[in-house]
PDB file of C-alpha atoms in Angstrom:
ATOM      1  CA  ARG R   1      18.237 -12.676  17.749  1.00  0.00           C
ATOM      2  CA  ASN R   2      16.643 -12.497  14.305  1.00  0.00           C
ATOM      3  CA  ARG R   3      13.232 -11.756  15.833  1.00  0.00           C
ATOM      4  CA  PHE R   4      14.448  -8.434  17.269  1.00  0.00           C
ATOM      5  CA  VAL R   5      16.095  -7.501  13.962  1.00  0.00           C
ATOM      6  CA  ILE R   6      12.802  -8.170  12.131  1.00  0.00           C
ATOM      7  CA  ARG R   7      10.866  -6.193  14.742  1.00  0.00           C
ATOM      8  CA  SER R   8      13.096  -3.155  14.196  1.00  0.00           C
ATOM      9  CA  LYS R   9      12.613  -3.406  10.428  1.00  0.00           C
ATOM     10  CA  ILE R  10       8.833  -3.655  10.886  1.00  0.00           C
ATOM     11  CA  ILE R  11       8.751  -0.475  12.996  1.00  0.00           C
ATOM     12  CA  THR R  12      10.839   1.313  10.344  1.00  0.00           C
ATOM     13  CA  TYR R  13       8.498   0.085   7.583  1.00  0.00           C
ATOM     14  CA  ILE R  14       5.421   1.326   9.480  1.00  0.00           C
ATOM     15  CA  ARG R  15       6.972   4.757  10.051  1.00  0.00           C
ATOM     16  CA  ASN R  16       7.906   5.065   6.382  1.00  0.00           C
ATOM     17  CA  TYR R  17       4.413   3.956   5.332  1.00  0.00           C
ATOM     18  CA  PHE R  18       2.663   6.670   7.328  1.00  0.00           C
ATOM     19  CA  ASN R  19       5.267   9.358   6.726  1.00  0.00           C
ATOM     20  CA  THR R  20       4.826   8.998   2.964  1.00  0.00           C
ATOM     21  CA  LYS R  21       1.075   9.572   3.479  1.00  0.00           C
ATOM     22  CA  ASP R  22       1.797  12.887   5.254  1.00  0.00           C
ATOM     23  CA  PHE R  23       1.040  11.633   8.759  1.00  0.00           C
ATOM     24  CA  LEU R  24       2.654  13.354  11.735  1.00  0.00           C
ATOM     25  CA  GLU R  25       4.240  11.062  14.305  1.00  0.00           C
ATOM     26  CA  ILE R  26       3.227  12.111  17.820  1.00  0.00           C
ATOM     27  CA  GLU R  27       3.960  11.144  21.424  1.00  0.00           C
ATOM     28  CA  THR R  28       1.225  11.377  24.047  1.00  0.00           C
ATOM     29  CA  PRO R  29       1.388  10.958  27.854  1.00  0.00           C
ATOM     30  CA  ILE R  30       1.825   7.491  29.346  1.00  0.00           C
ATOM     31  CA  LEU R  31       1.211   8.733  32.887  1.00  0.00           C
ATOM     32  CA  GLN R  32      -2.395   9.946  33.201  1.00  0.00           C
ATOM     33  CA  ASN R  33      -4.809  11.016  35.928  1.00  0.00           C
ATOM     34  CA  GLN R  34      -7.616   8.968  34.329  1.00  0.00           C
ATOM     35  CA  ALA R  35      -7.392   6.090  31.862  1.00  0.00           C
ATOM     36  CA  GLY R  36      -9.604   6.185  28.772  1.00  0.00           C
ATOM     37  CA  GLY R  37     -10.064   4.855  25.268  1.00  0.00           C
ATOM     38  CA  ALA R  38     -10.630   1.232  26.318  1.00  0.00           C
ATOM     39  CA  MET R  39     -11.957  -0.949  29.111  1.00  0.00           C
ATOM     40  CA  ALA R  40      -9.111  -2.459  31.145  1.00  0.00           C
ATOM     41  CA  ARG R  41      -7.740  -2.721  34.679  1.00  0.00           C
ATOM     42  CA  THR R  42      -5.058  -0.122  35.256  1.00  0.00           C
ATOM     43  CA  PHE R  43      -1.628  -0.067  36.832  1.00  0.00           C
ATOM     44  CA  ASN R  44      -1.943   2.534  39.604  1.00  0.00           C
ATOM     45  CA  THR R  45       0.709   4.821  41.007  1.00  0.00           C
ATOM     46  CA  HIS R  46       1.001   8.125  42.869  1.00  0.00           C
ATOM     47  CA  HIS R  47       2.309  11.525  41.789  1.00  0.00           C
ATOM     48  CA  ASN R  48       4.267  12.668  44.841  1.00  0.00           C
ATOM     49  CA  ASP R  49       4.777  16.290  43.776  1.00  0.00           C
ATOM     50  CA  TYR R  50       1.086  16.924  43.018  1.00  0.00           C
ATOM     51  CA  ASP R  51      -0.045  14.415  45.677  1.00  0.00           C
ATOM     52  CA  MET R  52      -2.581  12.804  43.373  1.00  0.00           C
ATOM     53  CA  PRO R  53      -3.308   9.266  42.136  1.00  0.00           C
ATOM     54  CA  MET R  54      -2.150   8.453  38.591  1.00  0.00           C
ATOM     55  CA  VAL R  55      -2.431   5.493  36.229  1.00  0.00           C
ATOM     56  CA  LEU R  56      -0.458   4.133  33.303  1.00  0.00           C
ATOM     57  CA  ARG R  57      -2.430   4.507  30.076  1.00  0.00           C
ATOM     58  CA  ILE R  58      -4.427   1.616  28.650  1.00  0.00           C
ATOM     59  CA  ALA R  59      -4.954   3.131  25.166  1.00  0.00           C
ATOM     60  CA  LEU R  60      -3.845   5.993  22.915  1.00  0.00           C
ATOM     61  CA  GLU R  61      -7.273   6.942  21.610  1.00  0.00           C
ATOM     62  CA  LEU R  62      -8.502   9.992  23.517  1.00  0.00           C
ATOM     63  CA  GLU R  63      -5.374  12.123  23.144  1.00  0.00           C
ATOM     64  CA  HIS R  64      -5.338  11.392  19.418  1.00  0.00           C
ATOM     65  CA  LYS R  65      -8.928  12.569  19.076  1.00  0.00           C
ATOM     66  CA  MET R  66      -8.006  15.739  20.953  1.00  0.00           C
ATOM     67  CA  LEU R  67      -5.201  16.394  18.488  1.00  0.00           C
ATOM     68  CA  MET R  68      -7.561  15.828  15.560  1.00  0.00           C
ATOM     69  CA  VAL R  69      -9.978  18.387  17.011  1.00  0.00           C
ATOM     70  CA  GLY R  70      -6.975  20.677  17.481  1.00  0.00           C
ATOM     71  CA  GLY R  71      -6.414  20.713  13.739  1.00  0.00           C
ATOM     72  CA  TYR R  72      -3.809  18.041  12.980  1.00  0.00           C
ATOM     73  CA  PRO R  73      -5.356  16.153  10.025  1.00  0.00           C
ATOM     74  CA  ARG R  74      -3.207  12.978  10.122  1.00  0.00           C
ATOM     75  CA  VAL R  75      -1.443  11.611  13.206  1.00  0.00           C
ATOM     76  CA  TYR R  76       0.017   8.305  14.335  1.00  0.00           C
ATOM     77  CA  GLU R  77       1.818   6.962  17.384  1.00  0.00           C
ATOM     78  CA  ILE R  78       3.726   3.775  18.149  1.00  0.00           C
ATOM     79  CA  GLY R  79       3.550   3.599  21.930  1.00  0.00           C
ATOM     80  CA  LYS R  80       3.395   1.440  25.032  1.00  0.00           C
ATOM     81  CA  ASN R  81       0.146   0.624  26.831  1.00  0.00           C
ATOM     82  CA  PHE R  82      -0.326  -1.150  30.150  1.00  0.00           C
ATOM     83  CA  ARG R  83      -3.250  -3.368  31.176  1.00  0.00           C
ATOM     84  CA  ASN R  84      -3.107  -5.046  34.570  1.00  0.00           C
ATOM     85  CA  GLU R  85      -4.866  -8.222  33.471  1.00  0.00           C
ATOM     86  CA  GLY R  86      -4.258 -11.853  32.510  1.00  0.00           C
ATOM     87  CA  THR R  87      -1.412 -13.263  30.437  1.00  0.00           C
ATOM     88  CA  ASP R  88      -1.678 -15.635  27.470  1.00  0.00           C
ATOM     89  CA  PRO R  89      -0.046 -15.942  24.011  1.00  0.00           C
ATOM     90  CA  THR R  90      -2.081 -12.944  22.774  1.00  0.00           C
ATOM     91  CA  HIS R  91      -1.939 -10.710  25.895  1.00  0.00           C
ATOM     92  CA  MET R  92       0.869  -9.101  27.887  1.00  0.00           C
ATOM     93  CA  GLN R  93       0.504  -6.479  30.628  1.00  0.00           C
ATOM     94  CA  GLU R  94       2.934  -4.167  28.783  1.00  0.00           C
ATOM     95  CA  PHE R  95       2.594  -4.044  25.019  1.00  0.00           C
ATOM     96  CA  THR R  96       3.224  -1.823  22.011  1.00  0.00           C
ATOM     97  CA  MET R  97       0.315  -0.477  19.976  1.00  0.00           C
ATOM     98  CA  ILE R  98       0.065   1.704  16.902  1.00  0.00           C
ATOM     99  CA  GLU R  99      -2.863   4.047  16.484  1.00  0.00           C
ATOM    100  CA  TRP R 100      -3.540   6.464  13.645  1.00  0.00           C
ATOM    101  CA  TYR R 101      -6.203   8.963  12.629  1.00  0.00           C
ATOM    102  CA  ALA R 102      -6.857  10.658   9.284  1.00  0.00           C
ATOM    103  CA  ALA R 103      -9.458  13.368   8.767  1.00  0.00           C
ATOM    104  CA  TYR R 104     -11.687  13.401   5.660  1.00  0.00           C
ATOM    105  CA  GLU R 105     -11.136   9.706   4.882  1.00  0.00           C
ATOM    106  CA  SER R 106     -13.495   6.727   4.884  1.00  0.00           C
ATOM    107  CA  LEU R 107     -13.597   3.432   6.730  1.00  0.00           C
ATOM    108  CA  GLU R 108     -13.030   1.694   3.390  1.00  0.00           C
ATOM    109  CA  THR R 109      -9.811   3.669   2.863  1.00  0.00           C
ATOM    110  CA  ASN R 110      -8.698   2.804   6.378  1.00  0.00           C
ATOM    111  CA  MET R 111      -9.199  -0.918   5.736  1.00  0.00           C
ATOM    112  CA  ALA R 112      -7.354  -0.642   2.428  1.00  0.00           C
ATOM    113  CA  TRP R 113      -4.406   1.086   4.127  1.00  0.00           C
ATOM    114  CA  THR R 114      -4.335  -1.563   6.860  1.00  0.00           C
ATOM    115  CA  GLU R 115      -4.335  -4.399   4.348  1.00  0.00           C
ATOM    116  CA  GLN R 116      -1.732  -2.742   2.142  1.00  0.00           C
ATOM    117  CA  MET R 117       0.597  -2.077   5.067  1.00  0.00           C
ATOM    118  CA  LEU R 118       0.380  -5.577   6.537  1.00  0.00           C
ATOM    119  CA  ARG R 119       0.785  -7.255   3.156  1.00  0.00           C
ATOM    120  CA  GLY R 120       3.840  -5.052   2.580  1.00  0.00           C
ATOM    121  CA  ILE R 121       5.369  -6.020   5.926  1.00  0.00           C
ATOM    122  CA  ALA R 122       4.831  -9.679   5.093  1.00  0.00           C
ATOM    123  CA  THR R 123       6.422  -9.575   1.646  1.00  0.00           C
ATOM    124  CA  ASP R 124       8.987  -6.760   1.939  1.00  0.00           C
ATOM    125  CA  VAL R 125      10.214  -7.259   5.515  1.00  0.00           C
ATOM    126  CA  VAL R 126       9.556 -10.867   6.503  1.00  0.00           C
ATOM    127  CA  GLY R 127       9.767 -12.197   2.954  1.00  0.00           C
ATOM    128  CA  LYS R 128       6.804 -14.576   2.973  1.00  0.00           C
ATOM    129  CA  ASN R 129       3.004 -14.681   2.869  1.00  0.00           C
ATOM    130  CA  VAL R 130       2.278 -17.854   4.861  1.00  0.00           C
ATOM    131  CA  PHE R 131       2.659 -17.777   8.645  1.00  0.00           C
ATOM    132  CA  THR R 132       1.896 -20.126  11.527  1.00  0.00           C
ATOM    133  CA  VAL R 133      -0.173 -18.458  14.235  1.00  0.00           C
ATOM    134  CA  TYR R 134      -1.081 -19.893  17.613  1.00  0.00           C
ATOM    135  CA  ASP R 135      -4.278 -19.745  19.655  1.00  0.00           C
ATOM    136  CA  LYS R 136      -4.469 -19.396  23.441  1.00  0.00           C
ATOM    137  CA  GLU R 137      -4.084 -23.139  23.845  1.00  0.00           C
ATOM    138  CA  GLY R 138      -0.906 -23.132  21.749  1.00  0.00           C
ATOM    139  CA  SER R 139      -2.342 -24.868  18.689  1.00  0.00           C
ATOM    140  CA  GLY R 140      -0.794 -23.688  15.430  1.00  0.00           C
ATOM    141  CA  VAL R 141      -2.572 -22.982  12.142  1.00  0.00           C
ATOM    142  CA  GLU R 142      -1.319 -21.599   8.835  1.00  0.00           C
ATOM    143  CA  VAL R 143      -2.454 -18.151   7.681  1.00  0.00           C
ATOM    144  CA  ASP R 144      -1.982 -17.013   4.079  1.00  0.00           C
ATOM    145  CA  PHE R 145      -1.720 -13.242   3.575  1.00  0.00           C
ATOM    146  CA  SER R 146      -1.888 -13.594  -0.214  1.00  0.00           C
ATOM    147  CA  LEU R 147      -5.547 -14.692  -0.178  1.00  0.00           C
ATOM    148  CA  GLU R 148      -8.504 -12.305  -0.353  1.00  0.00           C
ATOM    149  CA  TRP R 149      -9.220 -10.437   2.915  1.00  0.00           C
ATOM    150  CA  PRO R 150     -13.019 -10.658   3.182  1.00  0.00           C
ATOM    151  CA  ARG R 151     -15.337  -8.125   4.847  1.00  0.00           C
ATOM    152  CA  VAL R 152     -18.121  -9.702   6.942  1.00  0.00           C
ATOM    153  CA  ARG R 153     -20.763  -8.224   9.248  1.00  0.00           C
ATOM    154  CA  PHE R 154     -20.886  -8.992  12.973  1.00  0.00           C
ATOM    155  CA  ALA R 155     -24.572  -9.937  12.730  1.00  0.00           C
ATOM    156  CA  ASP R 156     -23.902 -12.382   9.878  1.00  0.00           C
ATOM    157  CA  LEU R 157     -21.171 -14.102  11.895  1.00  0.00           C
ATOM    158  CA  LEU R 158     -23.553 -14.546  14.845  1.00  0.00           C
ATOM    159  CA  LYS R 159     -26.113 -16.070  12.497  1.00  0.00           C
ATOM    160  CA  GLN R 160     -23.564 -18.363  10.834  1.00  0.00           C
ATOM    161  CA  TYR R 161     -21.675 -19.661  13.867  1.00  0.00           C
ATOM    162  CA  ALA R 162     -24.120 -19.236  16.770  1.00  0.00           C
ATOM    163  CA  ASP R 163     -27.404 -19.545  14.854  1.00  0.00           C
ATOM    164  CA  PHE R 164     -28.434 -16.415  16.726  1.00  0.00           C
ATOM    165  CA  ASP R 165     -30.185 -13.189  15.717  1.00  0.00           C
ATOM    166  CA  MET R 166     -28.337 -10.068  16.821  1.00  0.00           C
ATOM    167  CA  ASN R 167     -31.717  -8.283  17.231  1.00  0.00           C
ATOM    168  CA  ALA R 168     -33.102 -10.855  19.666  1.00  0.00           C
ATOM    169  CA  THR R 169     -34.645  -9.710  22.945  1.00  0.00           C
ATOM    170  CA  LEU R 170     -32.343  -8.872  25.828  1.00  0.00           C
ATOM    171  CA  ASP R 171     -33.591 -11.925  27.742  1.00  0.00           C
ATOM    172  CA  ASP R 172     -32.719 -14.186  24.810  1.00  0.00           C
ATOM    173  CA  VAL R 173     -29.305 -12.556  24.405  1.00  0.00           C
ATOM    174  CA  ARG R 174     -28.600 -13.013  28.101  1.00  0.00           C
ATOM    175  CA  ALA R 175     -29.727 -16.655  28.022  1.00  0.00           C
ATOM    176  CA  LYS R 176     -27.473 -17.373  25.035  1.00  0.00           C
ATOM    177  CA  ALA R 177     -24.489 -15.791  26.764  1.00  0.00           C
ATOM    178  CA  VAL R 178     -25.067 -17.931  29.858  1.00  0.00           C
ATOM    179  CA  GLU R 179     -25.428 -21.010  27.648  1.00  0.00           C
ATOM    180  CA  LEU R 180     -21.975 -20.181  26.257  1.00  0.00           C
ATOM    181  CA  GLY R 181     -20.294 -19.961  29.634  1.00  0.00           C
ATOM    182  CA  MET R 182     -20.989 -16.502  31.089  1.00  0.00           C
ATOM    183  CA  ASP R 183     -21.799 -16.562  34.780  1.00  0.00           C
ATOM    184  CA  ALA R 184     -25.539 -15.984  35.257  1.00  0.00           C
ATOM    185  CA  THR R 185     -25.001 -13.375  37.980  1.00  0.00           C
ATOM    186  CA  GLU R 186     -22.519 -11.535  35.761  1.00  0.00           C
ATOM    187  CA  ALA R 187     -24.874 -11.727  32.778  1.00  0.00           C
ATOM    188  CA  VAL R 188     -27.574  -9.816  34.665  1.00  0.00           C
ATOM    189  CA  LYS R 189     -25.146  -6.916  35.173  1.00  0.00           C
ATOM    190  CA  THR R 190     -23.756  -6.977  31.616  1.00  0.00           C
ATOM    191  CA  GLY R 191     -25.033  -4.714  28.844  1.00  0.00           C
ATOM    192  CA  ARG R 192     -26.486  -5.957  25.581  1.00  0.00           C
ATOM    193  CA  GLY R 193     -23.408  -5.136  23.493  1.00  0.00           C
ATOM    194  CA  ASN R 194     -21.026  -7.001  25.775  1.00  0.00           C
ATOM    195  CA  LEU R 195     -23.389  -9.978  25.914  1.00  0.00           C
ATOM    196  CA  LEU R 196     -23.415 -10.126  22.114  1.00  0.00           C
ATOM    197  CA  ASP R 197     -19.643  -9.733  22.082  1.00  0.00           C
ATOM    198  CA  HIS R 198     -19.332 -12.715  24.435  1.00  0.00           C
ATOM    199  CA  ILE R 199     -21.477 -14.824  22.099  1.00  0.00           C
ATOM    200  CA  TYR R 200     -19.398 -13.735  19.099  1.00  0.00           C
ATOM    201  CA  LYS R 201     -16.082 -14.498  20.794  1.00  0.00           C
ATOM    202  CA  LYS R 202     -17.243 -17.905  22.000  1.00  0.00           C
ATOM    203  CA  THR R 203     -18.616 -19.022  18.635  1.00  0.00           C
ATOM    204  CA  ALA R 204     -17.318 -17.015  15.686  1.00  0.00           C
ATOM    205  CA  ARG R 205     -14.045 -15.198  16.251  1.00  0.00           C
ATOM    206  CA  GLY R 206     -11.958 -18.334  16.656  1.00  0.00           C
ATOM    207  CA  LYS R 207     -13.196 -19.557  13.273  1.00  0.00           C
ATOM    208  CA  LEU R 208     -11.714 -16.531  11.464  1.00  0.00           C
ATOM    209  CA  VAL R 209      -8.254 -17.842  10.587  1.00  0.00           C
ATOM    210  CA  HIS R 210      -7.241 -15.962   7.431  1.00  0.00           C
ATOM    211  CA  PRO R 211      -7.257 -12.129   7.610  1.00  0.00           C
ATOM    212  CA  THR R 212     -10.895 -10.987   7.844  1.00  0.00           C
ATOM    213  CA  PHE R 213     -12.420  -7.567   8.533  1.00  0.00           C
ATOM    214  CA  VAL R 214     -15.471  -7.777  10.829  1.00  0.00           C
ATOM    215  CA  LEU R 215     -17.859  -4.848  10.327  1.00  0.00           C
ATOM    216  CA  ASP R 216     -20.782  -3.215  12.156  1.00  0.00           C
ATOM    217  CA  TYR R 217     -20.345  -4.145  15.810  1.00  0.00           C
ATOM    218  CA  PRO R 218     -23.088  -3.378  18.369  1.00  0.00           C
ATOM    219  CA  ALA R 219     -23.251   0.393  18.751  1.00  0.00           C
ATOM    220  CA  ASP R 220     -22.913   0.504  22.541  1.00  0.00           C
ATOM    221  CA  LEU R 221     -19.539  -1.264  22.243  1.00  0.00           C
ATOM    222  CA  LYS R 222     -18.229   1.566  20.032  1.00  0.00           C
ATOM    223  CA  PRO R 223     -19.717   4.827  21.354  1.00  0.00           C
ATOM    224  CA  LEU R 224     -16.995   7.018  19.791  1.00  0.00           C
ATOM    225  CA  ALA R 225     -17.546   5.632  16.267  1.00  0.00           C
ATOM    226  CA  GLN R 226     -20.123   6.754  13.708  1.00  0.00           C
ATOM    227  CA  GLN R 227     -23.491   5.178  14.473  1.00  0.00           C
ATOM    228  CA  ASN R 228     -25.574   3.298  11.897  1.00  0.00           C
ATOM    229  CA  ALA R 229     -29.373   3.466  11.877  1.00  0.00           C
ATOM    230  CA  ASP R 230     -29.720  -0.259  12.687  1.00  0.00           C
ATOM    231  CA  GLY R 231     -28.096  -0.044  16.139  1.00  0.00           C
ATOM    232  CA  THR R 232     -24.582  -0.887  14.975  1.00  0.00           C
ATOM    233  CA  ALA R 233     -21.435   1.223  14.783  1.00  0.00           C
ATOM    234  CA  ARG R 234     -19.465   1.935  11.630  1.00  0.00           C
ATOM    235  CA  VAL R 235     -16.248   0.148  12.596  1.00  0.00           C
ATOM    236  CA  ALA R 236     -14.049  -2.669  11.358  1.00  0.00           C
ATOM    237  CA  GLN R 237     -11.862  -5.074  13.285  1.00  0.00           C
ATOM    238  CA  LEU R 238      -9.213  -7.152  11.533  1.00  0.00           C
ATOM    239  CA  ILE R 239      -9.121 -10.729  12.809  1.00  0.00           C
ATOM    240  CA  ILE R 240      -6.165 -13.024  12.031  1.00  0.00           C
ATOM    241  CA  GLY R 241      -5.844 -16.492  13.490  1.00  0.00           C
ATOM    242  CA  GLY R 242      -8.863 -15.875  15.711  1.00  0.00           C
ATOM    243  CA  ALA R 243      -7.245 -12.826  17.350  1.00  0.00           C
ATOM    244  CA  GLU R 244      -8.160  -9.152  17.096  1.00  0.00           C
ATOM    245  CA  ILE R 245      -5.282  -7.379  15.339  1.00  0.00           C
ATOM    246  CA  THR R 246      -6.837  -3.975  14.623  1.00  0.00           C
ATOM    247  CA  ASN R 247      -9.872  -2.064  15.836  1.00  0.00           C
TER     248      ASN R 247
END
């Protein structure tokens, strides 16, 4: 019972946080003729009146970018997404996501807002800084929101936890991915960025327990983000308890 009360207070806190920063709350279509903004298996349906196939959305991203181009400088949405894939303690087929965009701001500001908002939810809504989080196997570990939230580069994590150079040849990247459990036939069909992402997830991500921002992912994983000269994209993912919380 208390969990649903806390959830309602968290949603209210998030709305107040963005409203005070002059964001406009928006609502974009759930039913779409083509899913975009992520890679996921869709829930498929049919529009009887127009006699055309439709899908339930898997992400909020593309419509938000359209609104930004249309001249709305700050927008956010708290909305449902649907991904017709596996279930575990960190994945459900129907889930709620928040997405926001702000023109004329930096990635550093975005990370600062994210940290400030989540720290505020912890202290002002839940009333504590230390939480127990659970991995996919159900093992619990304590996470302390009051500690420093470090910023680390994707390439440095590969070097630290996989002893692997992100700029290695494609053959070496593919061999490392297979060594870490990817099917060899699948590896041949998988792009460099996704191979590197597999290596990262198998070696590094699970080691990031306390809140950590991971920067500069392979560019082909983030084609809609600003591109760096070294083949990476200017993005940050927040990892808590080995799970991706923000992107």
